[in-house]
Tab-separated table of C-alpha atoms in Angstrom:
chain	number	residue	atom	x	y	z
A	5	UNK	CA	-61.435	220.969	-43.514
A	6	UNK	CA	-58.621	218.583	-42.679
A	7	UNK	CA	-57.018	218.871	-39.690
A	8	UNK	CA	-52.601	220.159	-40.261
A	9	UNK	CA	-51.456	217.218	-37.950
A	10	UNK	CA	-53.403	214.277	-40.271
A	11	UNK	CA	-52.008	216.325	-43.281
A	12	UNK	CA	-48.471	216.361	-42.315
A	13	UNK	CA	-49.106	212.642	-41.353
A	14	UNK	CA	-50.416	211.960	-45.073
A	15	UNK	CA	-47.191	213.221	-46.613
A	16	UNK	CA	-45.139	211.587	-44.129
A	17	UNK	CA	-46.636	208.379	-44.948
A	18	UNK	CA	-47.011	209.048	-48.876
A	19	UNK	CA	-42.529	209.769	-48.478
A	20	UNK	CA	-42.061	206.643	-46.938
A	21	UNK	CA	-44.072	204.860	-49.342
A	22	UNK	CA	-41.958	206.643	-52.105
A	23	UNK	CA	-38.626	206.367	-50.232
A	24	UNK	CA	-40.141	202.217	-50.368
A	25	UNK	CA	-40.882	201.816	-53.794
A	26	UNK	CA	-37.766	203.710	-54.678
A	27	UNK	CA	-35.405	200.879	-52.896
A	28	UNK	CA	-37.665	198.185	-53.307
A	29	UNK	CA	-39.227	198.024	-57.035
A	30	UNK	CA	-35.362	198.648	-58.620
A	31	UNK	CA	-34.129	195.995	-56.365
A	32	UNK	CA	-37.292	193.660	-57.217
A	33	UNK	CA	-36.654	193.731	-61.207
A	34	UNK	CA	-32.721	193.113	-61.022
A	35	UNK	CA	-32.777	190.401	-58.340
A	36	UNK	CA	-33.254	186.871	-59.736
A	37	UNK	CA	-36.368	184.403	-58.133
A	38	UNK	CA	-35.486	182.797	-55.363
A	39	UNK	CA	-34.229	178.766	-56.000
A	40	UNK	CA	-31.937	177.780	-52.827
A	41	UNK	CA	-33.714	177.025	-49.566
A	42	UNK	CA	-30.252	179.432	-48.190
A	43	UNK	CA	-30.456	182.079	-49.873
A	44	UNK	CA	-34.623	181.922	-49.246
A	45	UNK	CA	-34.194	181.295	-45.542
A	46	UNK	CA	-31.387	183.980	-44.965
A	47	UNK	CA	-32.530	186.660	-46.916
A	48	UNK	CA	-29.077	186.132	-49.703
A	49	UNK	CA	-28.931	187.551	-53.399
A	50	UNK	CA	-29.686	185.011	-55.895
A	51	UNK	CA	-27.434	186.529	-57.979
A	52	UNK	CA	-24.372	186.415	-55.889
A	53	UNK	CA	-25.124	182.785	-54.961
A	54	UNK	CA	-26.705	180.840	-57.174
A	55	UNK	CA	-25.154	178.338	-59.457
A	56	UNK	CA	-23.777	179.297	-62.571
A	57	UNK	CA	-23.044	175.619	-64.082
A	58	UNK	CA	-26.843	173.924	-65.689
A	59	UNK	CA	-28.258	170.988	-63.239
A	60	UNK	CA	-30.331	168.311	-64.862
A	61	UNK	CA	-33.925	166.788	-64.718
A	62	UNK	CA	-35.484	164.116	-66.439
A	63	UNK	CA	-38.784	164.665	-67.817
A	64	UNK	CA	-40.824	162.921	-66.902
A	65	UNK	CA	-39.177	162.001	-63.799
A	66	UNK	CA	-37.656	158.300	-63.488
A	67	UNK	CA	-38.643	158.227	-59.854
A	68	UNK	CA	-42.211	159.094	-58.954
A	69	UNK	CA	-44.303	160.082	-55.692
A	70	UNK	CA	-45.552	156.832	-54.577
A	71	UNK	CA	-48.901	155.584	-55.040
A	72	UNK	CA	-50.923	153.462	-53.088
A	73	UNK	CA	-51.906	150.432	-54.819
A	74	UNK	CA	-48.720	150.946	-56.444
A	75	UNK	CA	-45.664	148.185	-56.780
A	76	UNK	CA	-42.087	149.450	-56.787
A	77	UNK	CA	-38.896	147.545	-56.917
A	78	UNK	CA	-37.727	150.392	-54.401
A	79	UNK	CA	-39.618	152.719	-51.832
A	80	UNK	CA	-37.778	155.716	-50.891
A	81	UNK	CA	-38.328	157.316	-47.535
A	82	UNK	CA	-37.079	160.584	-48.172
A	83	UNK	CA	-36.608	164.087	-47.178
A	84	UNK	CA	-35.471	167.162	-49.240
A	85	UNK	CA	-32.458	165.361	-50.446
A	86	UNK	CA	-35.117	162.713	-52.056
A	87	UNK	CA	-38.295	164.445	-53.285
A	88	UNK	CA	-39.255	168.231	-53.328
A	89	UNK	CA	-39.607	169.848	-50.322
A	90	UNK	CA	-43.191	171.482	-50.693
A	91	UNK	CA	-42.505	174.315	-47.794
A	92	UNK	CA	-39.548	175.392	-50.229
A	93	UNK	CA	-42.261	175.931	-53.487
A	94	UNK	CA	-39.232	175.032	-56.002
A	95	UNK	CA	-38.810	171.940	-55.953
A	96	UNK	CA	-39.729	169.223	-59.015
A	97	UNK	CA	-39.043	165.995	-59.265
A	98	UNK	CA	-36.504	164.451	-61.946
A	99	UNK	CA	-33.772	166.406	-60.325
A	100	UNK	CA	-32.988	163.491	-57.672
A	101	UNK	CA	-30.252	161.233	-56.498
A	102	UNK	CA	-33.806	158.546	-57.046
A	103	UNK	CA	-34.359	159.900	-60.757
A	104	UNK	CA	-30.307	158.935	-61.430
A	105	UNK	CA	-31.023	155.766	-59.748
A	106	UNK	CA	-33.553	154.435	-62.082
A	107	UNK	CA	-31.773	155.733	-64.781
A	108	UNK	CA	-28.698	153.632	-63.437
A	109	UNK	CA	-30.317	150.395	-62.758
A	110	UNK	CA	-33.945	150.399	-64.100
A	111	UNK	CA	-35.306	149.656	-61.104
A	112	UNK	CA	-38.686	151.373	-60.713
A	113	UNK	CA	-38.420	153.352	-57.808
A	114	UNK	CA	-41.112	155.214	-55.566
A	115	UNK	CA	-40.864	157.699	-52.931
A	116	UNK	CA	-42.449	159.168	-50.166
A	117	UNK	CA	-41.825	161.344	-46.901
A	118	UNK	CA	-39.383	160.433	-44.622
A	119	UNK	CA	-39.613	159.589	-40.846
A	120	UNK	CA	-39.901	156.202	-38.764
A	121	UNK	CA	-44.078	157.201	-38.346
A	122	UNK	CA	-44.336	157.177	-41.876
A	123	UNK	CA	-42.774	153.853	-42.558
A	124	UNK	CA	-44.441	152.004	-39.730
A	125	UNK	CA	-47.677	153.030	-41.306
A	126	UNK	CA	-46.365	151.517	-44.583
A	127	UNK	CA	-45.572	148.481	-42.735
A	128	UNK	CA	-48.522	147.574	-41.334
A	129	UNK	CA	-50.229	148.390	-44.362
A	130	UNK	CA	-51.914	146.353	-47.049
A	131	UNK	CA	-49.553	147.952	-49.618
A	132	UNK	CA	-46.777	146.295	-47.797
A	133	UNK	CA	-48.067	142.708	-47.156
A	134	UNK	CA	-49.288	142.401	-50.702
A	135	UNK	CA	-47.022	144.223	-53.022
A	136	UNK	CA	-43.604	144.447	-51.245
A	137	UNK	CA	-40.789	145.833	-52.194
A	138	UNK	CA	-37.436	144.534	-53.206
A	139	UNK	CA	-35.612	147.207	-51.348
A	140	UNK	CA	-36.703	149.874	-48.618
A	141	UNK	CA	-34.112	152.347	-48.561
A	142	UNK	CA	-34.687	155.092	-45.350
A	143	UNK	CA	-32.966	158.298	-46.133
A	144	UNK	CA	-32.305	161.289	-43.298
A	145	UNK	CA	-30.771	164.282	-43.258
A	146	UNK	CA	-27.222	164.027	-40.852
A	147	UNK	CA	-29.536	166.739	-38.771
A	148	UNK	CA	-32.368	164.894	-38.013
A	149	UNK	CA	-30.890	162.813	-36.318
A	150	UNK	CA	-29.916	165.189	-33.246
A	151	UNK	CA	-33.468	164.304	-32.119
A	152	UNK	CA	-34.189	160.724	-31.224
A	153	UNK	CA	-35.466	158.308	-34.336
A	154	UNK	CA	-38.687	156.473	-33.614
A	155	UNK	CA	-38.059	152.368	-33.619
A	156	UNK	CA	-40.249	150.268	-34.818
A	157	UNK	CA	-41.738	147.264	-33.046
A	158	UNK	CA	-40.745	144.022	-34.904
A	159	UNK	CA	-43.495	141.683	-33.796
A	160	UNK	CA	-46.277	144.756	-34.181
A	161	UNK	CA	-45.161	145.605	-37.677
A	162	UNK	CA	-44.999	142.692	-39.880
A	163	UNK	CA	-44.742	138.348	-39.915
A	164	UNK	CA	-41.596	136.748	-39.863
A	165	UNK	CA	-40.294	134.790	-42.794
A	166	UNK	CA	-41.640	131.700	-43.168
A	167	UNK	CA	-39.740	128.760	-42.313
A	168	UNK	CA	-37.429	127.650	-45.425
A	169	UNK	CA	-38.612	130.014	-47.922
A	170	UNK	CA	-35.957	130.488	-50.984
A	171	UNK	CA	-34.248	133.669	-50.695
A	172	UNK	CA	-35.287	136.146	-53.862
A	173	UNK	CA	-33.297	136.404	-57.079
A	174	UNK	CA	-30.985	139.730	-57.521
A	175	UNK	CA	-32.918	141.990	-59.854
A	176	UNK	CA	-30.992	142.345	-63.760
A	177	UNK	CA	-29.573	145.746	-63.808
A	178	UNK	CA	-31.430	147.775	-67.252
A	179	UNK	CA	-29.959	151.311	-67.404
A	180	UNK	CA	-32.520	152.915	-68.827
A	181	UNK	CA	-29.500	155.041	-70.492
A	182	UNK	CA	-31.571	158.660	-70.326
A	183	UNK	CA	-30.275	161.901	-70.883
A	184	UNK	CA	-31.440	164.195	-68.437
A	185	UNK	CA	-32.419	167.968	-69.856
A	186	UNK	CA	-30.153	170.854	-68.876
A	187	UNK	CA	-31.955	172.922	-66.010
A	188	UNK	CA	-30.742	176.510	-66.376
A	189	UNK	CA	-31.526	178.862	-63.246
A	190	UNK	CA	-34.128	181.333	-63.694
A	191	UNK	CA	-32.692	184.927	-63.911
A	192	UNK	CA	-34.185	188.389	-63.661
A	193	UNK	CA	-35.608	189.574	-66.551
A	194	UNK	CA	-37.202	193.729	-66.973
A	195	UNK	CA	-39.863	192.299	-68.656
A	196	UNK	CA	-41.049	189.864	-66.044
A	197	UNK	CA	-43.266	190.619	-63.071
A	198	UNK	CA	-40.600	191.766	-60.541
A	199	UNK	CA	-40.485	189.502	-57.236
A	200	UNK	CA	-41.569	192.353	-54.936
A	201	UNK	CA	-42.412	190.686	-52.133
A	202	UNK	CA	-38.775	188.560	-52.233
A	203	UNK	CA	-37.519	191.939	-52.589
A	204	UNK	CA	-39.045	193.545	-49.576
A	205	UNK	CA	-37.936	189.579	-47.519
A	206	UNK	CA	-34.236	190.121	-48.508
A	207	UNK	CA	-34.347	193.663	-47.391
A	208	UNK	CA	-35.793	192.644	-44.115
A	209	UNK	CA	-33.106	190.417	-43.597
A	210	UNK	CA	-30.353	191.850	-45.126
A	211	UNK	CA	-30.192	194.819	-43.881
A	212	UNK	CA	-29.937	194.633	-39.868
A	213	UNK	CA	-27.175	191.997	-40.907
A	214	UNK	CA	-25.104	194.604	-43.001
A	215	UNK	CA	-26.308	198.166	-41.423
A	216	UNK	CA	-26.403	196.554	-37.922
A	217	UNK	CA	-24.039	193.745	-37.852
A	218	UNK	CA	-26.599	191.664	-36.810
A	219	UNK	CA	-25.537	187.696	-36.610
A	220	UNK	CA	-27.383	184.404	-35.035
A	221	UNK	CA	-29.885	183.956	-38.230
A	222	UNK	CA	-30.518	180.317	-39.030
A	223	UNK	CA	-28.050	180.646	-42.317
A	224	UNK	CA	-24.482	181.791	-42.031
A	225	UNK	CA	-22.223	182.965	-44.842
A	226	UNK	CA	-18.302	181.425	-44.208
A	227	UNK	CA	-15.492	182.109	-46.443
A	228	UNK	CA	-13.444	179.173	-47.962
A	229	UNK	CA	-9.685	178.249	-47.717
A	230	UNK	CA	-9.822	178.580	-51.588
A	231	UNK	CA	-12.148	179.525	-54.876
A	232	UNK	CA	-13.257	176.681	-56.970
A	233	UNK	CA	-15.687	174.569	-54.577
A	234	UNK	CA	-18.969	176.717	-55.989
A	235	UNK	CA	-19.786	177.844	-59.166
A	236	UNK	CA	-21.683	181.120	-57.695
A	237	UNK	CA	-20.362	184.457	-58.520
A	238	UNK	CA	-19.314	184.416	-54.189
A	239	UNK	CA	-16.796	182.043	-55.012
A	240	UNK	CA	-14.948	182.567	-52.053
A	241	UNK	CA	-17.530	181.962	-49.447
A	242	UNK	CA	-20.739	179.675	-49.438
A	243	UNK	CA	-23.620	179.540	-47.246
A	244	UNK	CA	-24.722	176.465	-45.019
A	245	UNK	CA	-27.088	176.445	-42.231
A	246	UNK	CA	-25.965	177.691	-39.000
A	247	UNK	CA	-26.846	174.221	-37.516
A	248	UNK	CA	-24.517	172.172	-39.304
A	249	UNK	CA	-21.445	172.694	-36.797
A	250	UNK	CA	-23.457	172.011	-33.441
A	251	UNK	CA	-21.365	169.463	-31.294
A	252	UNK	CA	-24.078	167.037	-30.792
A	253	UNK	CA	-22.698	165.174	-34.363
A	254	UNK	CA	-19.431	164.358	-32.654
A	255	UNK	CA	-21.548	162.624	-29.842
A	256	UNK	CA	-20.639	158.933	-29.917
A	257	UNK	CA	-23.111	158.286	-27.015
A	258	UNK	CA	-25.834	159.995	-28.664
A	259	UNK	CA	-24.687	158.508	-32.111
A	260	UNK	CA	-25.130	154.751	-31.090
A	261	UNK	CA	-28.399	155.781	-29.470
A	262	UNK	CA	-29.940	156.848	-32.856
A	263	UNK	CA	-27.933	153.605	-34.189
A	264	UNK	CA	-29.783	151.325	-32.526
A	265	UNK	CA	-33.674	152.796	-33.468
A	266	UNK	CA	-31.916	152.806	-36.749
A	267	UNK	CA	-31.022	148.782	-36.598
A	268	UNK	CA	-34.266	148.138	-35.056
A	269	UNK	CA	-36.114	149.714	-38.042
A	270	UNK	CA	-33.765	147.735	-40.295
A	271	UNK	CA	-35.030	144.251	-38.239
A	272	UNK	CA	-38.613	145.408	-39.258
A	273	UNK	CA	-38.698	146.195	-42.484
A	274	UNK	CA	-36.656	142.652	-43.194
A	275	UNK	CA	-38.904	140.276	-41.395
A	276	UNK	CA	-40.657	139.424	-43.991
A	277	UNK	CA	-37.570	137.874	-45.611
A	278	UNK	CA	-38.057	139.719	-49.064
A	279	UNK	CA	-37.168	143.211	-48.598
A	280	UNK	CA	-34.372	144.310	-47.806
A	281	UNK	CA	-33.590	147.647	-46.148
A	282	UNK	CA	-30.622	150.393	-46.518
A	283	UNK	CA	-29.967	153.440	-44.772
A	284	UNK	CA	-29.095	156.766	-46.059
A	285	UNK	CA	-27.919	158.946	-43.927
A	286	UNK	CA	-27.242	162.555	-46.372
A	287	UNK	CA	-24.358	164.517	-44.727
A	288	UNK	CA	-25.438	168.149	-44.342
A	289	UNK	CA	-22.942	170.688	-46.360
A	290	UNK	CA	-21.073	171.638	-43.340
A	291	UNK	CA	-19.767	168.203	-42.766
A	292	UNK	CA	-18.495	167.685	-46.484
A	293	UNK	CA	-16.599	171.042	-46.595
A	294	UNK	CA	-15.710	171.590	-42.831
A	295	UNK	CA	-11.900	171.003	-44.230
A	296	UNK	CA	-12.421	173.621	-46.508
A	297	UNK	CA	-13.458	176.495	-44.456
A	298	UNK	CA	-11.270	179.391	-43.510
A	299	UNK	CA	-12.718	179.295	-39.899
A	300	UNK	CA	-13.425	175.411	-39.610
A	301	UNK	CA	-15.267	174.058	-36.626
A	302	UNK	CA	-13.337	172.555	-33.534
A	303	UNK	CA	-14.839	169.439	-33.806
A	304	UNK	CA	-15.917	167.037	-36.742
A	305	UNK	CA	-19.170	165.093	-37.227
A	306	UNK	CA	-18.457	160.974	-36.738
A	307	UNK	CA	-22.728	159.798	-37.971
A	308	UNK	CA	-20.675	157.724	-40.970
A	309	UNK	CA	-17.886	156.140	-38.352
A	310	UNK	CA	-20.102	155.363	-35.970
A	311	UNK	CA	-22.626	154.341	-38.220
A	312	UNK	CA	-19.890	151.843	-40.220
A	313	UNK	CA	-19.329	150.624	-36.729
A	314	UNK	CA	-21.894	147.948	-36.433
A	315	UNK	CA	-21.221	146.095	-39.611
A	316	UNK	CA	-24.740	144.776	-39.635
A	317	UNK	CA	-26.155	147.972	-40.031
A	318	UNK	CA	-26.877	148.090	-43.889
A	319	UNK	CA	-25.385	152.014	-44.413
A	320	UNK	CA	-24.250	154.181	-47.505
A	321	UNK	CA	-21.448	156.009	-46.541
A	322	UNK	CA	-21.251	159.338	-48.094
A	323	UNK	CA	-19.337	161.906	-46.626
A	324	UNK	CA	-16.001	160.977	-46.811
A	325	UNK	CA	-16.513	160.116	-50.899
A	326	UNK	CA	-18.407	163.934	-51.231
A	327	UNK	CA	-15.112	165.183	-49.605
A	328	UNK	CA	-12.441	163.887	-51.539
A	329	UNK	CA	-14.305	164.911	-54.783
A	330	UNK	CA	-14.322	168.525	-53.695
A	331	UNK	CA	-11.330	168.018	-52.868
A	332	UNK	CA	-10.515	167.073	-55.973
A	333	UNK	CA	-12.334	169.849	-58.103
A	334	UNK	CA	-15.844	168.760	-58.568
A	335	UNK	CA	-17.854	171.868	-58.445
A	336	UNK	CA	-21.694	171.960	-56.815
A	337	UNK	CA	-21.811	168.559	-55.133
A	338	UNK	CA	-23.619	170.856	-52.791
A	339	UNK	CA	-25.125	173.815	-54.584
A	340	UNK	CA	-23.889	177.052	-53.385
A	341	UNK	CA	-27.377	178.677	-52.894
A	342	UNK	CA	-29.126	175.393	-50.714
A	343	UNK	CA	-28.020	173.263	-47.983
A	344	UNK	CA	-28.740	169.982	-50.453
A	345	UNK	CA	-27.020	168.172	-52.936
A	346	UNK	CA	-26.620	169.747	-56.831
A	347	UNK	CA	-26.253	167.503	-59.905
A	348	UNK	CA	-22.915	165.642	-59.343
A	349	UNK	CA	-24.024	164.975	-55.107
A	350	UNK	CA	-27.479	163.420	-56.667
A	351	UNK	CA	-25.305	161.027	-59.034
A	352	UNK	CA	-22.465	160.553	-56.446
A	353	UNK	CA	-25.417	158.981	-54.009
A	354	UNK	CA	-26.996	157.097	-56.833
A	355	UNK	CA	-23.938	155.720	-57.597
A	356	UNK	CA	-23.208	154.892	-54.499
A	357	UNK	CA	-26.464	152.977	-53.602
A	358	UNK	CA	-26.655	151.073	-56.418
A	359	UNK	CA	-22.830	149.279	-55.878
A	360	UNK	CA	-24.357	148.506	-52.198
A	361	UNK	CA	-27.395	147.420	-53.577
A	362	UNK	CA	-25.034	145.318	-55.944
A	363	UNK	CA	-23.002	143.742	-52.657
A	364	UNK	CA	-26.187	143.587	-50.847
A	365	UNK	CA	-27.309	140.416	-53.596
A	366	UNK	CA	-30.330	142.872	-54.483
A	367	UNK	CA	-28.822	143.662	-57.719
A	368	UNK	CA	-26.928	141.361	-60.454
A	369	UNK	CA	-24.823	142.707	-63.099
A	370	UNK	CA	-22.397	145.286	-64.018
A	371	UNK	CA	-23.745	148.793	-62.163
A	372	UNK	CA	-20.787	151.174	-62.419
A	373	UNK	CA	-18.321	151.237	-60.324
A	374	UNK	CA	-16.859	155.072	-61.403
A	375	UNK	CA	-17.803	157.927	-59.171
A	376	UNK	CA	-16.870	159.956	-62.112
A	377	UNK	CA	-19.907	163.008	-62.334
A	378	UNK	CA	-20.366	165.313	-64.936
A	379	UNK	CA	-23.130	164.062	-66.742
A	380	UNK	CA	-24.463	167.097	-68.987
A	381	UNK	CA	-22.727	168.047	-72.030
A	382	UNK	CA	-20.972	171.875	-71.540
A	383	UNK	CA	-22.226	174.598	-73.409
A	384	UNK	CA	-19.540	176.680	-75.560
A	385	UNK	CA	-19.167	180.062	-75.042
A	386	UNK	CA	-20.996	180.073	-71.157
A	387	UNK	CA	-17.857	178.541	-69.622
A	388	UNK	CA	-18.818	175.261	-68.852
A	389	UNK	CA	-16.224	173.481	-71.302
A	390	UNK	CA	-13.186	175.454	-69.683
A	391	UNK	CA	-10.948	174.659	-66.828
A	392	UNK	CA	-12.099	175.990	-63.276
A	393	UNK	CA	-10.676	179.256	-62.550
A	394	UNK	CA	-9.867	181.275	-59.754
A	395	UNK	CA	-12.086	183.692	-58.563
A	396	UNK	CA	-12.901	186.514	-56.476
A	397	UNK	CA	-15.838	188.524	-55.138
């Protein structure tokens, strides 16, 4: 005979589970799969943030993962800006800034993860020594480099340039002239397998944040000075990573600290006279639309002044160029459920590389000079071929 106490336990358990599946299972079928690494991270509604307007990916990608054994006219040393970030699980490549770069310039371009341990490696490889490439082009994310970037030892790495070798001839720009494939965001759907357990996440983070006023998470969600910037149905706030106002990034000290690993990494990966090297430093979203916030932060980030600084540095500035097209309407540069660049901030860096790759004597021939976006045709009737309008939550 069962004891009253483990009865009354049972049915206190078999209520909860009840009062669970009656929050959770509704909320599972209406919410759409995650996509943003924000919205992930901070427990957000797809829904409210993710992007309305289509992205684009070329399939097959233009830019691959790169292989060893492999040649490539560039070598990307990338993060999540670059490649797909496999702790996210949503990534795929042909949605890149290196996909739009091919397109651009037919250049045949390779990629692999970032950091200074990773390229040293390549370096001293057999890859490198054998089959090297035009153009090494290390990207970062404006947040890595609050730690210190390894440098590279010059004489340890690679040979210097022989004595009186012929520089190499600029490689032909070849657009390859490909039209990427609109990328629509999945949505819910009743008939799909409901995302329970991204249900039960969001609730776990949601909810001491809107029952409890709890704040401090890794992702904050700041309204903007206007509507417009996003596509997102939250067009009058965003989300961005609560790191992306810390004070360190106004740190000239620190800044020329980093600078220097950075130049040193630069002498490296040229000694061998044929490559050359870039650096691409990605602003994170905070930076490109601190002007834009409601509440903006006391101090600005200075990585692309005092990068600029040492003109021998060879740098892509970005984040002044991603600001003044916000400013002047372009929607999604980054998108408004992620901390990383959407369709237009992937061709705005392409664009920008290859015209430094053009003054650089890497490339020859016309690349273009617009940094015109807007790449995919609209759709009629889903709002993509009208004029921005205001919006509210």
């Amino acid at each position: 005979m069962r004891r009253p106490v483990t009865a009354g336990l049972d049915r206190i358990l078999l209520r909860g589970l009840a009062l669970a599946a009656a929050l959770v299972l509704p909320l599972a079928f209406a919410l759409d799969p995650p996509d943003g690494d924000l919205t992930e991270l901070g427990g957000y509604a797809e829904n409210r943030f993710g992007p309305r307007t289509p992205q684009a990916i070329f399939m097959p990608p233009l830019a691959e993962a790169a292989r060893s054994g492999a040649s490539y006219d560039v070598l990307v040393f990338g993060d999540g800006f670059s490649r797909p970030d496999t702790a996210e699980g949503h990534g795929r490549y042909g949605r890149y800034w290196t996909d739009h770069l091919r397109n651009l310039t037919g250049l045949t371009v390779g990629v692999r993860p970032a950091g200074a341990a990773t390229l040293a490696d390549h370096l001293a490889s057999p890859d490198f020594r054998e089959r090297p490439p035009r153009v090494v082009i290390l990207q970062l994310s404006e947040s890595a480099l609050e730690a210190p970037v390894g440098g590279l030892e010059l004489s340890t790495i690679t040979a210097p340039r022989p004595h009186g070798a012929a520089a190499p001839r600029p490689l032909a720009v070849q657009p390859l002239n490909r039209q990427p494939r609109v990328l629509e965001r999945t949505r819910a759907h009743a008939w799909n397998p409901p995302p329970v357990g991204h249900a039960l996440d969001l609730l776990t983070k949601a909810l001491p944040r809107a029952l409890l006023n709890v704040s401090g998470g890794p992702v904050e969600e700041r309204s903007l000075s206007y509507a417009g910037l996003f596509s997102s149905a939250a067009a009058t706030t965003s989300l961005f990573r609560a790191e992306d106002f810390q004070p360190w990034r106004a740190d000239h000290r620190l800044l020329e600290e980093r600078r220097a690993a950075l130049r040193a990494i630069q002498d490296a990966v040229e000694a061998n006279g044929v490559t050359r090297f870039l650096l691409l430093v990605a602003p994170d979203k905070g930076t490109v639309y601190a002007d834009f916030l409601l509440d903006p932060p006391a101090q600005r980030s200075a990585v692309d002044e005092v990068m600029a600084a040492d003109p021998t540095l060879q740098a892509v500035p970005l984040a002044a160029g991603l600001t003044a097209l916000a400013a002047g309407g372009v929607r999604d540069l980054y998108t408004p459920n992620g901390s990383r660049w959407g369709l237009e901030g992937q061709l705005y860096a392409a664009r920008a590389v290859a015209r430094t790759l053009g003054r650089l004597g890497v490339l020859s021939g016309a690349t273009d000079p617009s940094p015109d976006v807007a790449i995919l045709p609209c759709r009629p009737g889903q709002g993509d071929c009208a004029p921005t309008r205001t919006q509210t939550d």
